[in-house]
Each structure stands twice: as structure tokens, then as C-alpha cells.
Short mmCIF file of C-alpha atoms in Angstrom, two decimals:
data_model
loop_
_atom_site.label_atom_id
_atom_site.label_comp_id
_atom_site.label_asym_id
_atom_site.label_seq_id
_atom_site.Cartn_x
_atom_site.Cartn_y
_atom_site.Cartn_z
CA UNK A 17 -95.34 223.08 12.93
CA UNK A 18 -97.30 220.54 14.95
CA UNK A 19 -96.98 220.48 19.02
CA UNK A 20 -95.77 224.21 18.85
CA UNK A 21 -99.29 225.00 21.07
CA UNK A 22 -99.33 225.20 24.59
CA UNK A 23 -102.97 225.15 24.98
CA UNK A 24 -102.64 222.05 22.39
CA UNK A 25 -100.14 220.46 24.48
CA UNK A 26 -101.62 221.23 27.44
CA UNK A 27 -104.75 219.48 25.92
CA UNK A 28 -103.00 216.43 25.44
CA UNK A 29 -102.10 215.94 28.83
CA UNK A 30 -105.37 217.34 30.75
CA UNK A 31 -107.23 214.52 28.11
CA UNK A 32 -104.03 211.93 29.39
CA UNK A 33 -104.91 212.80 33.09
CA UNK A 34 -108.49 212.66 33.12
CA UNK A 35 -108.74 209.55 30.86
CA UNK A 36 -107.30 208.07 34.15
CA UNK A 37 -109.04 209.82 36.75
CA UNK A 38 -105.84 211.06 37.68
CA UNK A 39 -106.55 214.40 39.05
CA UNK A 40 -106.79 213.42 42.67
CA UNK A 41 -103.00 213.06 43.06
CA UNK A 42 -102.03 216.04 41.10
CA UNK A 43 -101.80 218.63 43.89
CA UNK A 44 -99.85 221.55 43.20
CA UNK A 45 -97.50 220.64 45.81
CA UNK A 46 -97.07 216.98 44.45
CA UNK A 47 -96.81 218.47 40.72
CA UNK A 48 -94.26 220.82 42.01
CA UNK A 49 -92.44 217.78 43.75
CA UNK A 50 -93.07 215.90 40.20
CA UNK A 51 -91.06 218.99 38.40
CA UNK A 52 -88.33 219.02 41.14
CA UNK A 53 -86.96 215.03 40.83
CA UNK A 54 -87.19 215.39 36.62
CA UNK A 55 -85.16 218.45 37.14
CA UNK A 56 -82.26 217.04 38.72
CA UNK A 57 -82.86 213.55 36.59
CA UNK A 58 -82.04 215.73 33.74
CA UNK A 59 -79.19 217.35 36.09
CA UNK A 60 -77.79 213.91 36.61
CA UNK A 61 -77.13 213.12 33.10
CA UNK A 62 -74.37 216.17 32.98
CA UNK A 63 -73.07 215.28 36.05
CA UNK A 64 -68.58 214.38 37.05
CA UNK A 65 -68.23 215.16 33.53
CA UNK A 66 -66.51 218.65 32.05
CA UNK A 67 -65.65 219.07 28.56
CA UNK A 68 -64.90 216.56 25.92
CA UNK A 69 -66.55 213.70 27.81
CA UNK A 70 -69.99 215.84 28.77
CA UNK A 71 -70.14 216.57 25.04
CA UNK A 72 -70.06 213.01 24.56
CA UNK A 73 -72.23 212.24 27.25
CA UNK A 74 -74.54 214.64 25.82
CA UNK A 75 -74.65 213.29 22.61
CA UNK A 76 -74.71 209.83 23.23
CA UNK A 77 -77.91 210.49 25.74
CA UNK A 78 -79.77 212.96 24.02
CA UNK A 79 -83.15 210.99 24.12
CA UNK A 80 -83.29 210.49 27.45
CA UNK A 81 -82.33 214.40 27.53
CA UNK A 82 -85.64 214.99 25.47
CA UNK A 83 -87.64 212.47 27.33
CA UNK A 84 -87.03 214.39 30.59
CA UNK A 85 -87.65 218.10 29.28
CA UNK A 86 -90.47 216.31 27.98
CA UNK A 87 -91.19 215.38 31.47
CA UNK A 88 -90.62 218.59 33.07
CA UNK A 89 -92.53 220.95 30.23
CA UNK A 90 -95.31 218.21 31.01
CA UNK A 91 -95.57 218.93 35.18
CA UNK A 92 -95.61 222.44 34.46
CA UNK A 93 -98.45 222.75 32.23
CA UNK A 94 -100.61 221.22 34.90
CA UNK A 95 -99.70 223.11 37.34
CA UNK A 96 -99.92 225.95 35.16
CA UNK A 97 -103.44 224.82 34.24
CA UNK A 98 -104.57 223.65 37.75
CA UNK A 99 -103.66 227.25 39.33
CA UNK A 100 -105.29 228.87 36.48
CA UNK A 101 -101.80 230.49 35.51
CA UNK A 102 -101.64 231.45 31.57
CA UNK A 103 -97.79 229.84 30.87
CA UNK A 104 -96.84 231.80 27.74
CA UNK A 105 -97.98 235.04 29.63
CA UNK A 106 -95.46 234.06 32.68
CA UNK A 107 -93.20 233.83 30.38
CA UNK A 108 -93.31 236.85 28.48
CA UNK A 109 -94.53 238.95 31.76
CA UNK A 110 -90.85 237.48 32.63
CA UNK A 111 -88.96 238.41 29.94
CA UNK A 112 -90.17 242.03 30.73
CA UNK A 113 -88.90 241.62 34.26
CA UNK A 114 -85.47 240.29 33.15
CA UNK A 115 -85.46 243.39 29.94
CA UNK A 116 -85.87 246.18 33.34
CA UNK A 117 -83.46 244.14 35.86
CA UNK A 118 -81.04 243.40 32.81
CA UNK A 119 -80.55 246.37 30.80
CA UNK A 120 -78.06 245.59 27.46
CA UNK A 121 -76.15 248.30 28.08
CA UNK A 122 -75.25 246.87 31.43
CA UNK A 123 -75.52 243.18 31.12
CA UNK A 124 -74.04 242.34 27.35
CA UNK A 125 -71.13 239.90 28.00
CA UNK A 126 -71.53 240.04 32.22
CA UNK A 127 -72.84 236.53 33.89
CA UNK A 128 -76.56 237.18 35.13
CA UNK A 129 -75.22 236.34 39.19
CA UNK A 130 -71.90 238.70 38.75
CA UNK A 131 -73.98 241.57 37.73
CA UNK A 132 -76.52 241.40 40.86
CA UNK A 133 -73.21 242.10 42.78
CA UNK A 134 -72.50 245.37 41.22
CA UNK B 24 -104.15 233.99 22.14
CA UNK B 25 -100.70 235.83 22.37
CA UNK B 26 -97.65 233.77 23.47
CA UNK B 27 -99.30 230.55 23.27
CA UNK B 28 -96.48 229.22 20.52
CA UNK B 29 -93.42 227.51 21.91
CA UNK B 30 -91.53 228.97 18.64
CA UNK B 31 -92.35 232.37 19.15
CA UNK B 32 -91.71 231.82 22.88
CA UNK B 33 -88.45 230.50 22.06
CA UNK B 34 -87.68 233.41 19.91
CA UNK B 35 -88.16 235.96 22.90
CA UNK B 36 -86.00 234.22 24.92
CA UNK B 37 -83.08 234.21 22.23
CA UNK B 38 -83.52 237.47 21.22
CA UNK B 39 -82.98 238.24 24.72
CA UNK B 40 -79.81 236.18 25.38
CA UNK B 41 -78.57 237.27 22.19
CA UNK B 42 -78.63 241.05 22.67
CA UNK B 43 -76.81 240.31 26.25
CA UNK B 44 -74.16 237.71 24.95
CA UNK B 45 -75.33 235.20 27.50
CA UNK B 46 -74.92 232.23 25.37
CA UNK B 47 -70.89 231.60 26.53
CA UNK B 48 -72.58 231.31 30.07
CA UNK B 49 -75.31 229.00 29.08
CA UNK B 50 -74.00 225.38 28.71
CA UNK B 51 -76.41 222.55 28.97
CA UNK B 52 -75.31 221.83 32.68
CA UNK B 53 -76.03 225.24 33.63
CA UNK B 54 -78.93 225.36 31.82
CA UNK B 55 -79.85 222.30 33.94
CA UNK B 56 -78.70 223.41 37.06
CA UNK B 57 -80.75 226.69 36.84
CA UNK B 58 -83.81 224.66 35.91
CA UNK B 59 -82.81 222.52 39.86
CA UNK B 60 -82.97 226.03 41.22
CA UNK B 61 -85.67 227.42 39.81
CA UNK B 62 -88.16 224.12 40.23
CA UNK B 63 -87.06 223.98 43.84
CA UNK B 64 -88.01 227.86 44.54
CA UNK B 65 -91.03 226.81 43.31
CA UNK B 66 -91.50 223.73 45.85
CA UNK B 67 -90.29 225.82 48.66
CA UNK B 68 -93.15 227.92 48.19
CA UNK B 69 -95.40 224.86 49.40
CA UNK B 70 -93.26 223.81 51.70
CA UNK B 71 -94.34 223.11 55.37
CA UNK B 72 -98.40 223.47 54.89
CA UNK B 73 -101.21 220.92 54.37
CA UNK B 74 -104.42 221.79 53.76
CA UNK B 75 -106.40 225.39 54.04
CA UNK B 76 -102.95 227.28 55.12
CA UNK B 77 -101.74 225.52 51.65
CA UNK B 78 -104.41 226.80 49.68
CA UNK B 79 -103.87 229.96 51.17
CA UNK B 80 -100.62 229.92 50.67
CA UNK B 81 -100.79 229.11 46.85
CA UNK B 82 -103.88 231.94 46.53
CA UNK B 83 -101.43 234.82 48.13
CA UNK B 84 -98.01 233.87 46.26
CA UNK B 85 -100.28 233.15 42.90
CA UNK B 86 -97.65 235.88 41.14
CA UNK B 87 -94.49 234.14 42.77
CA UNK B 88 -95.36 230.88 41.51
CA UNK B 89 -95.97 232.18 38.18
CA UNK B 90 -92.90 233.81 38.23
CA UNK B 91 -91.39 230.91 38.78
CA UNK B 92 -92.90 229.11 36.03
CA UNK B 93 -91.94 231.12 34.13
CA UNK B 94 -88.43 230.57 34.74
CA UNK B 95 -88.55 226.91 34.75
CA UNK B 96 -90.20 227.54 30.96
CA UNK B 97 -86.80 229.77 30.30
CA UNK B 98 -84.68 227.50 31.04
CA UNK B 99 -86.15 224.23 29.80
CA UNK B 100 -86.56 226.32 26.03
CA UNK B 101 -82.86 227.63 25.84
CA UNK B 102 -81.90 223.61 26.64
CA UNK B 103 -84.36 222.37 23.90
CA UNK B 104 -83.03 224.88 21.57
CA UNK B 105 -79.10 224.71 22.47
CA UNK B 106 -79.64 221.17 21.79
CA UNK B 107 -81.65 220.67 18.85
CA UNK B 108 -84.80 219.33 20.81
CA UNK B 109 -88.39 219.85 19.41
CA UNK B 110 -89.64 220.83 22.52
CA UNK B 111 -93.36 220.09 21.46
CA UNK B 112 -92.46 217.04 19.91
CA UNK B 113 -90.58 215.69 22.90
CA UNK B 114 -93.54 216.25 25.47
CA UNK B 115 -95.91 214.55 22.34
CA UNK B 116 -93.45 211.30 22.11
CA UNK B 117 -93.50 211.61 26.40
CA UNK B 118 -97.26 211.07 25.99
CA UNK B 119 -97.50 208.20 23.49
CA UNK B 120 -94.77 206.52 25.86
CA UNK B 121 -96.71 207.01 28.76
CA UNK B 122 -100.42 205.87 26.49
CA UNK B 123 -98.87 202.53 26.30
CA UNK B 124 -97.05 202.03 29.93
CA UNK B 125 -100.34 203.22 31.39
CA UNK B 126 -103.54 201.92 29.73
CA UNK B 127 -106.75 203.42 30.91
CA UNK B 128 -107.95 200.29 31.52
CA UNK B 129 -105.15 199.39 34.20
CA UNK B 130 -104.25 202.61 35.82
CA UNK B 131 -107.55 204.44 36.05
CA UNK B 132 -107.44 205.38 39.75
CA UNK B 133 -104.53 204.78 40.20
CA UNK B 134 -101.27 206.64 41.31
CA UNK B 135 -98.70 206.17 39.54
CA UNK B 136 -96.33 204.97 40.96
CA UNK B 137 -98.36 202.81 42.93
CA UNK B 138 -99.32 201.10 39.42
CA UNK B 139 -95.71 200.75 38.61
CA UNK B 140 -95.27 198.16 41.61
CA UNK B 141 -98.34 195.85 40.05
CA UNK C 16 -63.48 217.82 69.26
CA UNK C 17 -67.34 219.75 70.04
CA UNK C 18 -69.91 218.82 67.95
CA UNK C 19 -68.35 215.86 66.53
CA UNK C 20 -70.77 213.60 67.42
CA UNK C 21 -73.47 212.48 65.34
CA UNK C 22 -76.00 211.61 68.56
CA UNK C 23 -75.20 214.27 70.28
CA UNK C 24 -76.05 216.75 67.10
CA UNK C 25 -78.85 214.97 67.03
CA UNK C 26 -80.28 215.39 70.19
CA UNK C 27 -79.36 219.19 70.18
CA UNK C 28 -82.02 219.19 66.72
CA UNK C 29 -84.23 217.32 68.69
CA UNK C 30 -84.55 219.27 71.76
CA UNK C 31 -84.77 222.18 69.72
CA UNK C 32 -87.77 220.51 67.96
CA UNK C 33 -89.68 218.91 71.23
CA UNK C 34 -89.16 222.75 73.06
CA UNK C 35 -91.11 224.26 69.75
CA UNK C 36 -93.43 221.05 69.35
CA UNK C 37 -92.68 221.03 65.84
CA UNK C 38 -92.82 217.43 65.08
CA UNK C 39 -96.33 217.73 64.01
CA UNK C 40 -94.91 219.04 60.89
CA UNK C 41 -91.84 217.11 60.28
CA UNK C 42 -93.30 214.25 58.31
CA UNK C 43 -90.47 212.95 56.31
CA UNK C 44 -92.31 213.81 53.41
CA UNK C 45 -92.03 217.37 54.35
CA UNK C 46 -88.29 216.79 55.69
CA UNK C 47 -87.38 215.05 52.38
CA UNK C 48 -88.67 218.42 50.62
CA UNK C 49 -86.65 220.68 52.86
CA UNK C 50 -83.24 218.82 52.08
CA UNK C 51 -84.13 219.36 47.97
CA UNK C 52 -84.88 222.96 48.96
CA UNK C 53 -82.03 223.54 51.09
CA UNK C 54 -79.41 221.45 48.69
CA UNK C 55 -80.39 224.02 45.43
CA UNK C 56 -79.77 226.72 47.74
CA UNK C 57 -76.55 225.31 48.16
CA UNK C 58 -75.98 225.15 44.79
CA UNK C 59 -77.44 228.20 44.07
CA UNK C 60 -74.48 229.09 45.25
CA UNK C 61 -72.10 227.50 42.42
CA UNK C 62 -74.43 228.61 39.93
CA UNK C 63 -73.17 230.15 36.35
CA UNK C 64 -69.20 230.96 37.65
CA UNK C 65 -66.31 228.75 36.49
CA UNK C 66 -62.85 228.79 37.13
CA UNK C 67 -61.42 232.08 39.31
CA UNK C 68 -64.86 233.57 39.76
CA UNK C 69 -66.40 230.77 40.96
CA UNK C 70 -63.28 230.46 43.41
CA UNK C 71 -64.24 233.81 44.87
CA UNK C 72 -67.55 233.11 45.10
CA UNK C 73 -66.72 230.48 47.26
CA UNK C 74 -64.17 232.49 49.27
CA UNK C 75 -66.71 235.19 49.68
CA UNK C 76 -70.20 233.26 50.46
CA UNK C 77 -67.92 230.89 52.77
CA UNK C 78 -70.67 231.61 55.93
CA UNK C 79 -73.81 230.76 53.41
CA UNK C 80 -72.08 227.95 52.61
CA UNK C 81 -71.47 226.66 56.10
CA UNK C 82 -75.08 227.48 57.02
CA UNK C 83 -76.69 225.24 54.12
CA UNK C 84 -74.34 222.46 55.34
CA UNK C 85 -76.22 223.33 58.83
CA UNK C 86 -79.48 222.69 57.12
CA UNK C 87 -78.51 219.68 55.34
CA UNK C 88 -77.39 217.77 57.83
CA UNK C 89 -80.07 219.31 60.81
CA UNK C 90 -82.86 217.64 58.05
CA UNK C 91 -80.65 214.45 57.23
CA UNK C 92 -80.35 214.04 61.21
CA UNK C 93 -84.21 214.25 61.39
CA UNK C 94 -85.22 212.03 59.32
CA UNK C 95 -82.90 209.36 60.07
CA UNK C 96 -83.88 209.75 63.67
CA UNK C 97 -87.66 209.80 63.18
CA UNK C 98 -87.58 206.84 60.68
CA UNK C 99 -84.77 204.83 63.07
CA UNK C 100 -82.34 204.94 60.79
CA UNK C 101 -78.29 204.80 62.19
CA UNK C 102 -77.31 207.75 60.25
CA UNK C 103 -73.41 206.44 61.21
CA UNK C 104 -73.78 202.84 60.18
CA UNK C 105 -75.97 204.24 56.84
CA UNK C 106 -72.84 205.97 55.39
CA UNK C 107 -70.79 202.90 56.56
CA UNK C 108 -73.23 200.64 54.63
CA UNK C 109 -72.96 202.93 51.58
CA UNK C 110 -68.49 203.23 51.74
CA UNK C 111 -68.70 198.82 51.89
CA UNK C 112 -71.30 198.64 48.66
CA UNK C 113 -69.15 201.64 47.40
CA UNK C 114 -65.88 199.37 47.90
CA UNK C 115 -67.46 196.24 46.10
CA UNK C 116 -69.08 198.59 43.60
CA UNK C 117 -65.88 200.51 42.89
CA UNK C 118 -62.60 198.36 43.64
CA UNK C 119 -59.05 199.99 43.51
CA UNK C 120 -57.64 198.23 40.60
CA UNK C 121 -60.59 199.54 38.39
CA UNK C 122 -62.07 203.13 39.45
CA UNK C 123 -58.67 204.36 40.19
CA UNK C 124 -58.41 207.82 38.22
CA UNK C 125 -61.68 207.63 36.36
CA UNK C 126 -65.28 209.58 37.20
CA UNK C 127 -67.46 207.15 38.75
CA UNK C 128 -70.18 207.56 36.11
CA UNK C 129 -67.47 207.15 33.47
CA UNK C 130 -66.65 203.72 35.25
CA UNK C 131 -70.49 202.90 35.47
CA UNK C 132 -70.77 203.09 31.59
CA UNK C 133 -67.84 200.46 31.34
CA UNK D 20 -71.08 203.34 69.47
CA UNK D 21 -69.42 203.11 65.97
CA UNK D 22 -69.72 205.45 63.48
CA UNK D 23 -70.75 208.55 65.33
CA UNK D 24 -68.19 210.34 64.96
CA UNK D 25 -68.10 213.12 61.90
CA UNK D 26 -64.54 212.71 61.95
CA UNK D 27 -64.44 209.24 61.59
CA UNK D 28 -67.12 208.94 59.10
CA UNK D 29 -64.94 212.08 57.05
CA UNK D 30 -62.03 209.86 57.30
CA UNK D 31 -63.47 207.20 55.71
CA UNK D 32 -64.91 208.49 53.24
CA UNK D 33 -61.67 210.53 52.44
CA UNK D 34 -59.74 207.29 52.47
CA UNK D 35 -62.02 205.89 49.57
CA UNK D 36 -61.90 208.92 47.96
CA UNK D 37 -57.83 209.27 48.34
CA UNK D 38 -57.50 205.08 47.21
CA UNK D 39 -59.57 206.29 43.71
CA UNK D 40 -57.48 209.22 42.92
CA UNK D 41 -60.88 210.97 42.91
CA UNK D 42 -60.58 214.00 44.75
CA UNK D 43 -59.77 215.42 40.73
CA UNK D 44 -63.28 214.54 40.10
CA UNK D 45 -64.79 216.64 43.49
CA UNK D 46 -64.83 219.88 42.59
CA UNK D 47 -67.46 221.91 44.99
CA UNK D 48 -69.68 222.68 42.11
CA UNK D 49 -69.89 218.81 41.43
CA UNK D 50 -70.13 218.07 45.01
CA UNK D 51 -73.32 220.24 45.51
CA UNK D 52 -74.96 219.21 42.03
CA UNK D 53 -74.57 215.40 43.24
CA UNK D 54 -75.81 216.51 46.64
CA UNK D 55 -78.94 217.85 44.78
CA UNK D 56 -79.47 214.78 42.85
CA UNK D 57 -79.38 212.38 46.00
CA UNK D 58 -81.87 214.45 47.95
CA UNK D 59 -84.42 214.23 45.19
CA UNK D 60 -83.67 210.34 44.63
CA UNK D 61 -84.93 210.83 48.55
CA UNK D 62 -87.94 212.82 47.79
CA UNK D 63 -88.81 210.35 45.03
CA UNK D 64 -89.21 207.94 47.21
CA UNK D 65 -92.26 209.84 48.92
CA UNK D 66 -93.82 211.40 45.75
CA UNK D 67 -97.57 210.86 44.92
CA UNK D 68 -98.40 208.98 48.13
CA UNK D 69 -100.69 210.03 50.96
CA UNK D 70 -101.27 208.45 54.33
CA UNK D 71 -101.10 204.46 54.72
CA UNK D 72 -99.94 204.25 51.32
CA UNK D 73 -97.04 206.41 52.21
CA UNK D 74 -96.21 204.84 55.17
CA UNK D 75 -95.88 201.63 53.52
CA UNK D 76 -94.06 203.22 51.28
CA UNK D 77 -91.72 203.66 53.93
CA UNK D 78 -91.55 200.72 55.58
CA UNK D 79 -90.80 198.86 52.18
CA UNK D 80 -88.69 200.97 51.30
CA UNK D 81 -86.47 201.32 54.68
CA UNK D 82 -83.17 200.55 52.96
CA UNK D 83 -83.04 202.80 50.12
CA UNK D 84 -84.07 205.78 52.24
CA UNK D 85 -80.80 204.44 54.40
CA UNK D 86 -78.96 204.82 51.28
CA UNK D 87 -79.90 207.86 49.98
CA UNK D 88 -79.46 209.72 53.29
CA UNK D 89 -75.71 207.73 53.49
CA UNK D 90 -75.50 209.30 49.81
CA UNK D 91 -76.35 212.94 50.83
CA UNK D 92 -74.34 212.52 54.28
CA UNK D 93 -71.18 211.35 51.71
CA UNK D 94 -71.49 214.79 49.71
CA UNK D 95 -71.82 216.99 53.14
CA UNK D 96 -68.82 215.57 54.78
CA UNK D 97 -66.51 215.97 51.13
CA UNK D 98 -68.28 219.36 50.61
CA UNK D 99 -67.07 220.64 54.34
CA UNK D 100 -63.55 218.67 54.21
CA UNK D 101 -62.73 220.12 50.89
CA UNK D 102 -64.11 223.98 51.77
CA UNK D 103 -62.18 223.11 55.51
CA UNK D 104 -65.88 223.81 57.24
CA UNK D 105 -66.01 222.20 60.94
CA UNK D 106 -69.67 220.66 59.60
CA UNK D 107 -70.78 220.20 63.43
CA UNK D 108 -69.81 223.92 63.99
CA UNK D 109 -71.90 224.85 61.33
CA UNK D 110 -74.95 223.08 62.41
CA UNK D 111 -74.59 223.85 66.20
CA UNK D 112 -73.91 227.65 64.78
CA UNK D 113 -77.38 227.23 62.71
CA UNK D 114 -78.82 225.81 66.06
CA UNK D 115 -78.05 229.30 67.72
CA UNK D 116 -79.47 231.20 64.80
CA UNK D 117 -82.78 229.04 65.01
CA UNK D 118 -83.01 229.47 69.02
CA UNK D 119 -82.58 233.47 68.05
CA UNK D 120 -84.97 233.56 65.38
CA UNK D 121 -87.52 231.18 66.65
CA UNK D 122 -87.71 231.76 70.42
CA UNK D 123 -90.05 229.27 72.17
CA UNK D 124 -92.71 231.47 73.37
CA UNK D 125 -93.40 232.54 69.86
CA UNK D 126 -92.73 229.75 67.40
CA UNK D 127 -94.65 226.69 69.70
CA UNK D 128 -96.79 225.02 67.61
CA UNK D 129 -96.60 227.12 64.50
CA UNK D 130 -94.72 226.11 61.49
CA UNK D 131 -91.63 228.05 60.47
CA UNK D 132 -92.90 229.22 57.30
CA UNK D 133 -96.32 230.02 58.87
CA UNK D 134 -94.22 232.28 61.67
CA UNK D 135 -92.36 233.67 59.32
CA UNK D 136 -95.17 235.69 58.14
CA UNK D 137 -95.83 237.23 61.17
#
């Protein structure tokens, strides 16, 4: 499967960035900013609509869907690269977090937020 | 290096959902309003601070801010999968886009956005 | 009617920033980036209920709720005031283009982005 | 002065919103997602510049920032009409909470974040 690397995506933007000298605007604050607006870009494309119409909606704009998780996946590998912060491990270390907080036995069928106010 | 593939990543995150019955919670929009949440926790840790109380800042809260990566990574891979997007691929087609709307040549130096308004 | 007045909510915000000399780090940069924060916290709010348990959510967190309005509009009020901007005659501005944008006759019934896509 | 009073500005926009039928359409949940989205069409407008650039950013750029702050004012006032919040309450309520938690003699000259810590 080709692109399925981090450190080979995150390659491919690091070469991207410092082909253009680039680095001197990507703070971690800024890249954090960066992450923030494609967030709620993406957000905007499900937004006023519920049910048959958001499926549509969905459908009908799934590029521009892709284009903006590409966006977002992109901001946080440089941050994730400029603070020295190993992504997959986050992720995982995560995932361990969530497996203590969330416990099957507790969670299975309950909405994450409802079950913090138990 | 462990956790470096998006699919295997992917897979953790599944497995995890799957054991709790989460999907009926996650829908696209609240897949992309968690990702709003998440990537503004993460800007609120740089909120307020310029300079050496920044970089202080980032150096104290490294773990937070990984955390929180990690959750924007969460969320952005159960949207991808729930709706059929190759991740990898979408960040790879993000950076031929952005190879031909910013040549080296043009935007070396420059921000961004500043080269947009040329 | 107390605090019904735009200016004079405004100057309460602003005495409350001169007394703590605080402007120094209200750039609207900074300002603009407090409104994101404070806005998902709003929403964090909303987040993963539907139907009767987001209703009780609602009910429940009714104080939160009022309190992120508070910091909404205490950063909207700042920034319009620092950038001399008629917060008033803004929202005016935006309800005419809104009236041209969106007559009657046509929007009646129908989400505006719905309408947009027409 | 026109349009400085909340309740006027509330009416109006509750008089479009009545004409359009589209009080269906503003659900809380949708309110606060499209109060997200405006804020970071805000922040956009400030990302990736520094300095002069920013400030002509700002100055060019004058009449968007007037919209997008009449855009986030438009959710607010729908948000505490609909959820029957007295929005100046709220933020002179806030206002007390802030004189409590930030009390001159400690918080002059410090940013909140930075006295937070203390």
C-alpha cells in the first residue's frame, strides 16, 4: 500500500516545506492555528443539514472532504515533527489511555460524554 | 518503527470502537465536530504567549500537546475510514495540488498566503 | 433593561482591561484565537448527544452555556473596539446583505446552504 | 446611537429569521457549530502573518473582519434567544467572575494564562 507511512508522508511534506524555505512561518502556534480553520472547513461542509440531505451533501462533496483531511493530517505531521513528537506513538500511547478510562465492560453501547457523568 | 502505518493505526482505533459499539455515535459530523474540539484544545494551549514564555510553554505541556495529537489523528482516521478515504493517498494528491499552485520558483520565501494575493 | 447596551458592555470589558493593563496582549490575532477557543468550548458542549439527551444536556449545563456566551461576546466586543469596528452597525450590515442575499419569496423554508447550492 | 441595543439587534435578526421560516433549521447544536465556523473564517484572516504584514492585513481587510464578527454576533444573539439567556447578564455575570478571579493587584501586567499558573 503506498502513502500508508507516516515517516514517508511526513517526508513528503518536510521536502514540500523546505523546497520553499518555508519553515520560518511554521510556528507551532501558527501550525496549530493552520489545523484549527481546516478543522471547521471540513466542519462546514456537514453543516444545517441532518439526514437524507447530509448524506447527499456528503456524497456529492466527498473530494473536497478528502482534500481537507488531507489538509489537516498534513498540519499535524509538522507539528508533530517540529516538536519532536513521534505521531503513531501519540496515538497508540492514546488508545491505552482511552482502553483504562473506557473499560468494555462499562462503555459498550454508552456515548463517550454520557459515561464521564456516571 | 512500531505504529508508523496509517493501516495498522487505523486498525487500533476500530478495534477499539468496535469492542465499545461506538460506531452508532460516530457520524461524519461528529466525527468532525470532535476533530473542532480537539484542534482547538490544542491551540488553546498556545494561547496568550509570544516568545520565550511560548517556548516554555510548549517544552512543559510537551505530553498535553501530544495528547492532543493524538486525538486529532483519532478522529481524522475513523472519518477517512467511515468514508472510504485513503487517508495517505488524500494528503499525497494534497501535495501534488499544492506542487503546482506553489512552484519553488515563485513562492520560495514566501508565506503563503501572502503569495496567494500576487 | 441592564446590560442591554452594546457600548456600555463594552466599556465595562474595557475598564476591566485598562485596570489589569492587559492590552499588551490583546492583539487581535490573539483575540481572534480566544473566540475559536472559547466557541469549541461552546460546542463542546453539544458534542455526541442527539435528541432527549442532548436536551438535558442543555437543561443541565444551562450556566456553562451562559458563561461561553460571556466569552464570546467579551472577545467579539474587543476586537471590534480595538480595530474601530461598530459592532451594532456590523450585524446591521450583515441582516441588509443577508436580505438581498436571501429574499422572502426564495429562502422561505429551506437551509440556507441548501438555497446557496440552487 | 443605532444599533446598540442587544435587544434591538435580537429583534432583527429574529425578524429575518421568523420571515424565512428558519428557526426549523436553528437547532442549538447547529447554532454553535456555525458559531465555530465564523470565528475561524475570523482567525483565517490573521493566519501566517507577523507584524506590518499583519497589520496590513488588517487594514485591507477591514470589511470582512466587520463581517465575520456581524456573523459570530448573529449566532450569539439566536443561541441566547433560543436557550432564553439575558446575553448581557451573562457577560456582566462573567465580568464579576473575572474581577473575582483576577483581582488587580495580582493579575496587572501578567497574562491570564501566565497567572493562572501561579
Amino acid at each position: 500500500m503506498p502513502n500508508d507511512s507516516l515517516s514517508a508522508l511526513a517526508k513528503l511534506v518536510l521536502d514540500f516545506r523546505t523546497a520553499r524555505d518555508w519553515k520560518q512561518f511554521h510556528t507551532p502556534k501558527e501550525l496549530a492555528i493552520s489545523l484549527v480553520v481546516e478543522a471547521a472547513e471540513l466542519l462546514e461542509i456537514f453543516q444545517w443539514r441532518q439526514g437524507r440531505e447530509l448524506e447527499e451533501a456528503i456524497q456529492k462533496r466527498k473530494s473536497e472532504i478528502s482534500d481537507e483531511l488531507g489538509d489537516c493530517l498534513h498540519s499535524i505531521l509538522l507539528l508533530a515533527h517540529d516538536l519532536k513528537i513521534d505521531l503513531g506513538e501519540a496515538l497508540a500511547e492514546k488508545m491505552r489511555k482511552m482502553e483504562a478510562k473506557y473499560p468494555v465492560a462499562k462503555a459498550k453501547g454508552k456515548p463517550k460524554k454520557y459515561n464521564e457523568l456516571d
